[in-house]
PDB file of C-alpha atoms in Angstrom:
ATOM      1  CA  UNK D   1     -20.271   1.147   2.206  1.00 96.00           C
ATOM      2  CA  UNK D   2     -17.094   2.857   1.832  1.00 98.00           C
ATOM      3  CA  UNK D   3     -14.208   1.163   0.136  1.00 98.00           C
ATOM      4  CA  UNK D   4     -10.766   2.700   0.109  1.00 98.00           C
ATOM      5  CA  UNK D   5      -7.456   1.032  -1.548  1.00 97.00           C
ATOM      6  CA  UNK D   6      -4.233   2.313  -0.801  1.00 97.00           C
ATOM      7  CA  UNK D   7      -0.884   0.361  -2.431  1.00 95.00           C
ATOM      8  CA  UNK D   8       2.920   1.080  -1.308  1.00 92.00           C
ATOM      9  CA  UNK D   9       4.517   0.282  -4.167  1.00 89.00           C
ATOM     10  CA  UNK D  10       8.324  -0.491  -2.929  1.00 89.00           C
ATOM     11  CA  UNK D  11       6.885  -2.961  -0.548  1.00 88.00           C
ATOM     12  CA  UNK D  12       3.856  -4.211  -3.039  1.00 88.00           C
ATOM     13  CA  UNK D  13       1.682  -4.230  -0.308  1.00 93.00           C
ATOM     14  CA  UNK D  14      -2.828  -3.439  -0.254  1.00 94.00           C
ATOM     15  CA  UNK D  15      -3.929  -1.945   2.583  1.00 97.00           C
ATOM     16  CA  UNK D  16      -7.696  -0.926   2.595  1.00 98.00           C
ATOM     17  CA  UNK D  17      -9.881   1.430   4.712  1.00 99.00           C
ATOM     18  CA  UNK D  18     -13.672  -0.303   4.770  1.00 99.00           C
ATOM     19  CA  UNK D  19     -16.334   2.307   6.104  1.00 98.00           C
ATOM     20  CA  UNK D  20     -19.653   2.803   7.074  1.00 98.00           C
ATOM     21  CA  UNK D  21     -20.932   6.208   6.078  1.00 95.00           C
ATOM     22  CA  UNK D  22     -24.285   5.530   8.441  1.00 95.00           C
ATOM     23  CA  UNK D  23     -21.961   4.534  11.567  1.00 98.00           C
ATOM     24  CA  UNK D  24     -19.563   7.255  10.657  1.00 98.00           C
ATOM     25  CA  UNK D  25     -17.148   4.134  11.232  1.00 99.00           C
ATOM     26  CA  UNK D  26     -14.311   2.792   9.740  1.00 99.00           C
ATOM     27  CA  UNK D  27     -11.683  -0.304   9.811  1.00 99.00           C
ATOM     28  CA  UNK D  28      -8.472  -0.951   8.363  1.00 99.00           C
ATOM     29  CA  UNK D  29      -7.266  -3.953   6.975  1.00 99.00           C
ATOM     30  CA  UNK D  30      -3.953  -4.746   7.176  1.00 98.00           C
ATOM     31  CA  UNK D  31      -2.866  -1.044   7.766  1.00 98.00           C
ATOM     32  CA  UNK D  32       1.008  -0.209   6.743  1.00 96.00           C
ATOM     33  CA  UNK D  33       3.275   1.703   8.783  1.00 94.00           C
ATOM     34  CA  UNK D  34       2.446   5.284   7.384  1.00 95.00           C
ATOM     35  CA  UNK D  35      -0.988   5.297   9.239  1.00 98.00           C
ATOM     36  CA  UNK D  36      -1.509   9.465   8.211  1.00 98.00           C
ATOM     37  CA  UNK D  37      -2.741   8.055   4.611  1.00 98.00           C
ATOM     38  CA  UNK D  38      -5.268   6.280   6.320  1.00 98.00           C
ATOM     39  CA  UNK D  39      -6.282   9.122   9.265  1.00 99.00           C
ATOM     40  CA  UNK D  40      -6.061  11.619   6.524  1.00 99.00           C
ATOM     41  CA  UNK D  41      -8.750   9.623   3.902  1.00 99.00           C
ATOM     42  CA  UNK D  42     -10.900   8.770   7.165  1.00 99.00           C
ATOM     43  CA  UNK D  43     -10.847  13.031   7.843  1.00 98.00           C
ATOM     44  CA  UNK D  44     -12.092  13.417   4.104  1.00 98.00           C
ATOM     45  CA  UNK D  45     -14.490  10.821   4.289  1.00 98.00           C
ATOM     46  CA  UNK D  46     -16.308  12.014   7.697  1.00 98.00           C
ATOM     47  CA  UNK D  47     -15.861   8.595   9.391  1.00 98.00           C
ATOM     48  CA  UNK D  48     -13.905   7.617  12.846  1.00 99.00           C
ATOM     49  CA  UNK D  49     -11.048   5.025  12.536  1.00 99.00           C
ATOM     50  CA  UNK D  50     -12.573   2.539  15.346  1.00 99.00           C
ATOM     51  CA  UNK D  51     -10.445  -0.911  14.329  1.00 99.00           C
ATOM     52  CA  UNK D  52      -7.672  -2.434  12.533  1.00 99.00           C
ATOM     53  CA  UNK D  53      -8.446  -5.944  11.007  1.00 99.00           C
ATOM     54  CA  UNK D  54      -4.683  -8.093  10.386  1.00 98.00           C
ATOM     55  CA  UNK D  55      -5.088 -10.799   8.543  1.00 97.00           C
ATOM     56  CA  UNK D  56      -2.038 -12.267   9.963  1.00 94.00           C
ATOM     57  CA  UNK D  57       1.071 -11.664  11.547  1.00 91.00           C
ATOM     58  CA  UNK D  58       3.437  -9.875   8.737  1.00 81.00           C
ATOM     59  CA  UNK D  59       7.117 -10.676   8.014  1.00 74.00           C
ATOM     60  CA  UNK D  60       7.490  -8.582   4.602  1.00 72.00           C
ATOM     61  CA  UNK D  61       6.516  -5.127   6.220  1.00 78.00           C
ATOM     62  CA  UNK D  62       5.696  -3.437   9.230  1.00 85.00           C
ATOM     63  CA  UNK D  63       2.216  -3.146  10.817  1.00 95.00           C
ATOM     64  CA  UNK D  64       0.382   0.142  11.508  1.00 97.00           C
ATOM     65  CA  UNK D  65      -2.180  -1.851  14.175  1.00 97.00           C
ATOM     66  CA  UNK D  66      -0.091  -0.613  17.316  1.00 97.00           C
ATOM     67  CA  UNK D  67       0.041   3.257  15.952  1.00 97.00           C
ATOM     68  CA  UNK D  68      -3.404   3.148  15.019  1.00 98.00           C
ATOM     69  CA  UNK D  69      -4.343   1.899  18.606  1.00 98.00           C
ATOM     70  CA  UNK D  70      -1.669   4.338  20.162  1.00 98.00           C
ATOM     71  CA  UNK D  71      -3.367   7.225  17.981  1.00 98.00           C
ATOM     72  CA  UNK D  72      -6.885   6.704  17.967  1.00 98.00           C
ATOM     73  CA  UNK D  73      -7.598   4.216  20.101  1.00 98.00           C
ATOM     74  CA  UNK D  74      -8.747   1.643  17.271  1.00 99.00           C
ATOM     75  CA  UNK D  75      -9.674  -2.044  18.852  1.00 99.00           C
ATOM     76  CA  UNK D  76      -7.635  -4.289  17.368  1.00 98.00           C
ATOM     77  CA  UNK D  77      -8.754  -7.815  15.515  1.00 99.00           C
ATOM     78  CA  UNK D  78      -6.524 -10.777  15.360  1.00 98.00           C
ATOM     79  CA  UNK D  79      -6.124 -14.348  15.021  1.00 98.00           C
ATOM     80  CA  UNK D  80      -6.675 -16.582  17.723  1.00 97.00           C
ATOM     81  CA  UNK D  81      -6.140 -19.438  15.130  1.00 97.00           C
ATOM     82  CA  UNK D  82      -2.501 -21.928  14.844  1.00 91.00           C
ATOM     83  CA  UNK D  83      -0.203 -23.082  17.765  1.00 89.00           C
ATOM     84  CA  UNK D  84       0.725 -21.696  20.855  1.00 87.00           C
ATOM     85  CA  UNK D  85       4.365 -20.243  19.515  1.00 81.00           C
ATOM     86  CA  UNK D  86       2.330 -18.314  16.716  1.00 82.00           C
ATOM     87  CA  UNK D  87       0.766 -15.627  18.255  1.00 89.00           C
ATOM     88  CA  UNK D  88       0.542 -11.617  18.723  1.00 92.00           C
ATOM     89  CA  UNK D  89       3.023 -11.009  21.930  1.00 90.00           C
ATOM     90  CA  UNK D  90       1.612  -7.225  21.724  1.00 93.00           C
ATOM     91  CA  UNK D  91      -2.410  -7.623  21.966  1.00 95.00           C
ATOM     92  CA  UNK D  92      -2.494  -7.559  25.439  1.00 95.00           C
ATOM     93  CA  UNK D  93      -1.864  -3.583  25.493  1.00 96.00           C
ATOM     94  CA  UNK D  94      -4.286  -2.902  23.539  1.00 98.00           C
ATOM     95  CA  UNK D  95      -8.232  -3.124  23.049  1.00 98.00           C
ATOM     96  CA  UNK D  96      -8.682  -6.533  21.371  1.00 98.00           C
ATOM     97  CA  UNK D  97     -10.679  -8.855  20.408  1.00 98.00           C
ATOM     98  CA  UNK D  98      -8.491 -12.157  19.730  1.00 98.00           C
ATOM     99  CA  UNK D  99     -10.788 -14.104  16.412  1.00 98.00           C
ATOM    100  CA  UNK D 100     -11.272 -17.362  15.020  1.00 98.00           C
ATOM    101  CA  UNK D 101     -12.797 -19.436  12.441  1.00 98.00           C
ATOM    102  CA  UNK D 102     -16.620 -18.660  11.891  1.00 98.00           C
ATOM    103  CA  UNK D 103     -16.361 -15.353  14.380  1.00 99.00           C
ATOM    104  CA  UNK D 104     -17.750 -12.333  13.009  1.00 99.00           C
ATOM    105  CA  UNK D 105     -18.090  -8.338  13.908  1.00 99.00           C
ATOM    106  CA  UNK D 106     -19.634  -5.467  12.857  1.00 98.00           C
ATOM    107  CA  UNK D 107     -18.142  -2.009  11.848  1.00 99.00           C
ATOM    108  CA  UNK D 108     -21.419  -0.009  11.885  1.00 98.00           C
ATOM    109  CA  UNK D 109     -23.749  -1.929   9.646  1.00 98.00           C
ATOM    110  CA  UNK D 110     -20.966  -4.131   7.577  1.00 98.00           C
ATOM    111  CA  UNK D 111     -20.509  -7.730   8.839  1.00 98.00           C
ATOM    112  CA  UNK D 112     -17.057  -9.020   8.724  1.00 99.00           C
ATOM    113  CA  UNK D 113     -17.010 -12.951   8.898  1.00 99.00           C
ATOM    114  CA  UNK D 114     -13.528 -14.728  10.003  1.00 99.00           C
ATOM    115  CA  UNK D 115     -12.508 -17.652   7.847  1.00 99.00           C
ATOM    116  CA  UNK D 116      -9.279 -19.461   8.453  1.00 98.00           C
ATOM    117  CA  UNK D 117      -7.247 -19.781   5.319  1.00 98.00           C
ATOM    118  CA  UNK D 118      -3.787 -21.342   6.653  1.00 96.00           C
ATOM    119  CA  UNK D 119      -0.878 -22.456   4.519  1.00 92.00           C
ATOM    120  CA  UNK D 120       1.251 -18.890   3.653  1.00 88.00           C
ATOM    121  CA  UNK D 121       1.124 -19.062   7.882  1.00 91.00           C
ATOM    122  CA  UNK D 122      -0.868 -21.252  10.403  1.00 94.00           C
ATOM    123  CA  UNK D 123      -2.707 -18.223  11.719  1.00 95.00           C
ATOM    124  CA  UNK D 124      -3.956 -16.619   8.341  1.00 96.00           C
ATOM    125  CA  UNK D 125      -7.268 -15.491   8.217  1.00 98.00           C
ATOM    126  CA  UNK D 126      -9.578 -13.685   5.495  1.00 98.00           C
ATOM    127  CA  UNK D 127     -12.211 -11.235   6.409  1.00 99.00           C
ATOM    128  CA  UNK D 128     -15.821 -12.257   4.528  1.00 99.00           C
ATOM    129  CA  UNK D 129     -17.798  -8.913   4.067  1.00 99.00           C
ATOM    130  CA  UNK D 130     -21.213  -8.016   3.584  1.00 98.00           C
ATOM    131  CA  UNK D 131     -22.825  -4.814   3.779  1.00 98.00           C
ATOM    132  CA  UNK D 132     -26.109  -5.277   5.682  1.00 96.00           C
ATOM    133  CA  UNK D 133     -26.581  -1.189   5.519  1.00 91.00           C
ATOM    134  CA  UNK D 134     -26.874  -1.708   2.303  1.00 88.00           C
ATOM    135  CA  UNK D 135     -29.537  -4.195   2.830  1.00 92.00           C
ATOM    136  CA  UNK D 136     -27.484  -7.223   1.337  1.00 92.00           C
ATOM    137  CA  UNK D 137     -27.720 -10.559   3.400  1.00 94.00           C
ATOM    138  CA  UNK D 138     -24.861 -12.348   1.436  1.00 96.00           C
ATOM    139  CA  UNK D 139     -21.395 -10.991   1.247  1.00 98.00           C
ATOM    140  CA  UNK D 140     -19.727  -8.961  -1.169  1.00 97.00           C
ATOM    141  CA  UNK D 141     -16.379  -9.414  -1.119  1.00 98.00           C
ATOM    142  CA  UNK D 142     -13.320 -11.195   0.778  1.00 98.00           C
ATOM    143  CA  UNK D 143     -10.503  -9.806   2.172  1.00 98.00           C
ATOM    144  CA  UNK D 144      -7.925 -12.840   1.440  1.00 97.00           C
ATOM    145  CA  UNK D 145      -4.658 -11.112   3.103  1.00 94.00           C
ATOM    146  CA  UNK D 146      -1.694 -13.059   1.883  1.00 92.00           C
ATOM    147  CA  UNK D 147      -3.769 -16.382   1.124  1.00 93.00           C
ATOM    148  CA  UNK D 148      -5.108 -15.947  -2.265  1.00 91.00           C
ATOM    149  CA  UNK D 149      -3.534 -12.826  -5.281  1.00 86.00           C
ATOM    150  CA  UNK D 150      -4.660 -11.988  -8.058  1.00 86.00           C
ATOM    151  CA  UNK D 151      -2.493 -14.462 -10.550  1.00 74.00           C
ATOM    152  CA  UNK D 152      -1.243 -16.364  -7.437  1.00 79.00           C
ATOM    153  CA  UNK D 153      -1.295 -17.871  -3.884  1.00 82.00           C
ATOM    154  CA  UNK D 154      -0.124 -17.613  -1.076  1.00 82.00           C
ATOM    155  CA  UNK D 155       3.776 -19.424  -0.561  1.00 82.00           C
ATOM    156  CA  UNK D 156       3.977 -22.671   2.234  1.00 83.00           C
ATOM    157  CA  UNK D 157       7.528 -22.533   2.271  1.00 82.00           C
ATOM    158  CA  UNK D 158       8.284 -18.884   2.968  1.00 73.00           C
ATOM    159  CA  UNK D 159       8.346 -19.942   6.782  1.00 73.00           C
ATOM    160  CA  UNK D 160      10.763 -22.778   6.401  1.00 71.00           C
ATOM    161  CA  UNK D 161      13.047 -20.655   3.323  1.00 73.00           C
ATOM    162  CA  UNK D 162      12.916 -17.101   4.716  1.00 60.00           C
ATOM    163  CA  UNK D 163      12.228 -17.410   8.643  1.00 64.00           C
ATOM    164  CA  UNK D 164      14.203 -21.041   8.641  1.00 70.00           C
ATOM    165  CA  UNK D 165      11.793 -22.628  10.682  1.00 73.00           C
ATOM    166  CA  UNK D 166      12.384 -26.169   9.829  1.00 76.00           C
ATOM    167  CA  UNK D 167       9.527 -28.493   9.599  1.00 76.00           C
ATOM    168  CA  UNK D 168       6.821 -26.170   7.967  1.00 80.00           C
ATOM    169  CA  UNK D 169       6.682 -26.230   4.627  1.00 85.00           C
ATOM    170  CA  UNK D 170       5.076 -29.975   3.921  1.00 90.00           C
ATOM    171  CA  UNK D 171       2.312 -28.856   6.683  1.00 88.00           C
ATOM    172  CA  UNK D 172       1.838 -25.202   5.452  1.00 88.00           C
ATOM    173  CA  UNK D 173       1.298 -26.757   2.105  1.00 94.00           C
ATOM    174  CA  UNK D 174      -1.601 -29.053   3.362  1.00 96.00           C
ATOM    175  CA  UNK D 175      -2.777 -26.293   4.882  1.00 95.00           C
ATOM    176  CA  UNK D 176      -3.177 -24.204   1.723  1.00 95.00           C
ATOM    177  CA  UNK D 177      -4.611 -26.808  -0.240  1.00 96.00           C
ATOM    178  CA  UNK D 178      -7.397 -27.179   2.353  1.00 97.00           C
ATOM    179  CA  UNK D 179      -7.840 -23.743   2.368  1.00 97.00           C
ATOM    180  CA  UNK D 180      -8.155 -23.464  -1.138  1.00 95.00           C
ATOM    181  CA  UNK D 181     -10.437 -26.068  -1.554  1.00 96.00           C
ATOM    182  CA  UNK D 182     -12.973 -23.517   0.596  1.00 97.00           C
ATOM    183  CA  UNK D 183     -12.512 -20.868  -1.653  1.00 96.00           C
ATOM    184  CA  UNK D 184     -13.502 -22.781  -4.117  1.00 96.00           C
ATOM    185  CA  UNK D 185     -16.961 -23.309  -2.341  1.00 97.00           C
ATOM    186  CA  UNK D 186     -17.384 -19.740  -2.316  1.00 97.00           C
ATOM    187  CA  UNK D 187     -19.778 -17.783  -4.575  1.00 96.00           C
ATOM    188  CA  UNK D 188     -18.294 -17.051  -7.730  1.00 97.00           C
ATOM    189  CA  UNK D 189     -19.063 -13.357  -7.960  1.00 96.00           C
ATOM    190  CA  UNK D 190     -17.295 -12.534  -4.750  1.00 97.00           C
ATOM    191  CA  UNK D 191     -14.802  -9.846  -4.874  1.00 97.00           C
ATOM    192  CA  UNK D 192     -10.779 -11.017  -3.900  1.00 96.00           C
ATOM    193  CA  UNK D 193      -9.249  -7.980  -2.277  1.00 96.00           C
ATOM    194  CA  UNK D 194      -5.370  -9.321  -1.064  1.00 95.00           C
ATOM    195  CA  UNK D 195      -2.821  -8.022   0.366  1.00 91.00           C
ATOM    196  CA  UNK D 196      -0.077  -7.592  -1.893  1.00 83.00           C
ATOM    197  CA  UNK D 197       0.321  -7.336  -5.605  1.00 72.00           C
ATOM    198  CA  UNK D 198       3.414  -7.953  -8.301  1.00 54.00           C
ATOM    199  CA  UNK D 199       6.633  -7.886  -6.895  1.00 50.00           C
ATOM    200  CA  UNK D 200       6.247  -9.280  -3.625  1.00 49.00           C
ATOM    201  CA  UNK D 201       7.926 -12.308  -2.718  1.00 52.00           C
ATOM    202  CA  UNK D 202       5.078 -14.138  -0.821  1.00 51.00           C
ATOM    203  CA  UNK D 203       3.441 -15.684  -3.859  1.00 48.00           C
ATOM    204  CA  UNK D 204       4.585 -16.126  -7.625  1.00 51.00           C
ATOM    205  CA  UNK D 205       3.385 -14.595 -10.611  1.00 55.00           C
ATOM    206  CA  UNK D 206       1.117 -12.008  -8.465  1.00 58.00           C
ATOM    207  CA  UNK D 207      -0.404  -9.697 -11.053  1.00 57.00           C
ATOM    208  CA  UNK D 208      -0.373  -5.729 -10.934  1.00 65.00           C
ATOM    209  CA  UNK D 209      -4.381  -5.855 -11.302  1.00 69.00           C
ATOM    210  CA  UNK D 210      -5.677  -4.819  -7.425  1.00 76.00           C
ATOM    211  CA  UNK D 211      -8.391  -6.989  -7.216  1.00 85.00           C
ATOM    212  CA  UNK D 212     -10.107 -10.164  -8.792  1.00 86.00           C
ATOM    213  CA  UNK D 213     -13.115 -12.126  -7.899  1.00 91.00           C
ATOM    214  CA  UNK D 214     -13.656 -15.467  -6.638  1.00 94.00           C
ATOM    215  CA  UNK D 215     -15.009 -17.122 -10.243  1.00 91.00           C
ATOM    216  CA  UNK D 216     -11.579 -15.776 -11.974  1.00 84.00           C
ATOM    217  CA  UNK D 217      -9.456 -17.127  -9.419  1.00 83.00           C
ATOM    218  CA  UNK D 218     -11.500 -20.571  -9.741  1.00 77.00           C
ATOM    219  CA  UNK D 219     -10.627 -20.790 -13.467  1.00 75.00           C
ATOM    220  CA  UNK D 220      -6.984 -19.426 -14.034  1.00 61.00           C
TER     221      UNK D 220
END
């Protein structure tokens, strides 16, 4: 399995390229707007750009998934999880695949799992990974978007405070204490890959560290 991190640092966000050197095959996860980083690592690499993977819909930056799709064709995976009003307008032009809690695909021979993590918005989702061309049965790592940093979580109240949508932060807090209460069921060895690091304004106290595991999260 191929694992590549890439971090703009004036918006703190983690984007990641995930391949699979047997497949020649690769996803991005919650791809920025410069998408050349990512078609230029996939051209050293030897592997084909097939998908985008959004953990939800972003507010803090804006999303390479369209380019990507425009450019390469790559099928795009979204969340299918939250109300009605919370949804991606755009999917609909593109190839899709619209995902919800307990869903799963395959980029070559790596299994991405779906897990609905709401609170920092109703639609958030993290992206469970194991890499069965590896020969593992039970996942690596977890892809946690904007729901769980490394020295943080993921805000409720941004939605209410920043977008002024009244009536969300109570709920989006519920939310993320459900949701965190999962990740605490999760295996403690389990790699946390987010989505943004120190400086960003969707959780407090994010470290500058790019990645955690589940065990370290569980105890500070």
């Amino acid at each position: 399995m191929l694992l590549k991190y890439f971090y703009d640092q004036k918006l703190a966000h983690a984007s990641y390229m995930v391949g699979c050197q047997r497949a020649n095959e690769a996803v991005i996860v919650d791809p920025g707007r410069d998408i050349e980083q990512y078609l230029e690592m996939a051209e050293r690499e030897g592997v084909r750009v097939v998908a985008v993977a959004e953990t939800h819909i972003h507010a803090d930056y804006v999303s390479g998934a369209r380019e990507l799709a425009d450019r390469v064709g790559a099928k795009l995976y979204l969340s299918d999880e939250g109300p009605d009003e919370w949804k991606y307008l755009y999917a609909d032009q593109y190839d899709h695949e619209f995902v919800h809690d307990g869903d799963s695909f395959m980029i070559g021979k790596i299994r991405f799992e779906v897990m609905h993590t709401p609170g920092h918005t109703p639609e958030s989702i993290s992206f469970v990974v194991t890499d069965q061309g590896g020969g593992a049965d039970e996942p690596m790592g977890i892809f946690t978007g904007d729901f769980v940093f490394v020295g943080s979580i993921g805000r409720p109240d941004l939605l209410e405070e920043a977008a002024k949508i009244e009536g969300t932060a109570e709920p989006g807090a519920r939310d993320l204490f459900r949701s965190a209460e999962r990740f605490k069921a999760m295996p403690d060895y389990l790699q946390v890959w987010p989505a943004h690091g120190a400086g960003s304004a969707c959780g407090k106290g994010l470290g500058a560290i790019p990645s955690s595991t589940v065990g370290y999260r569980k105890r500070f």
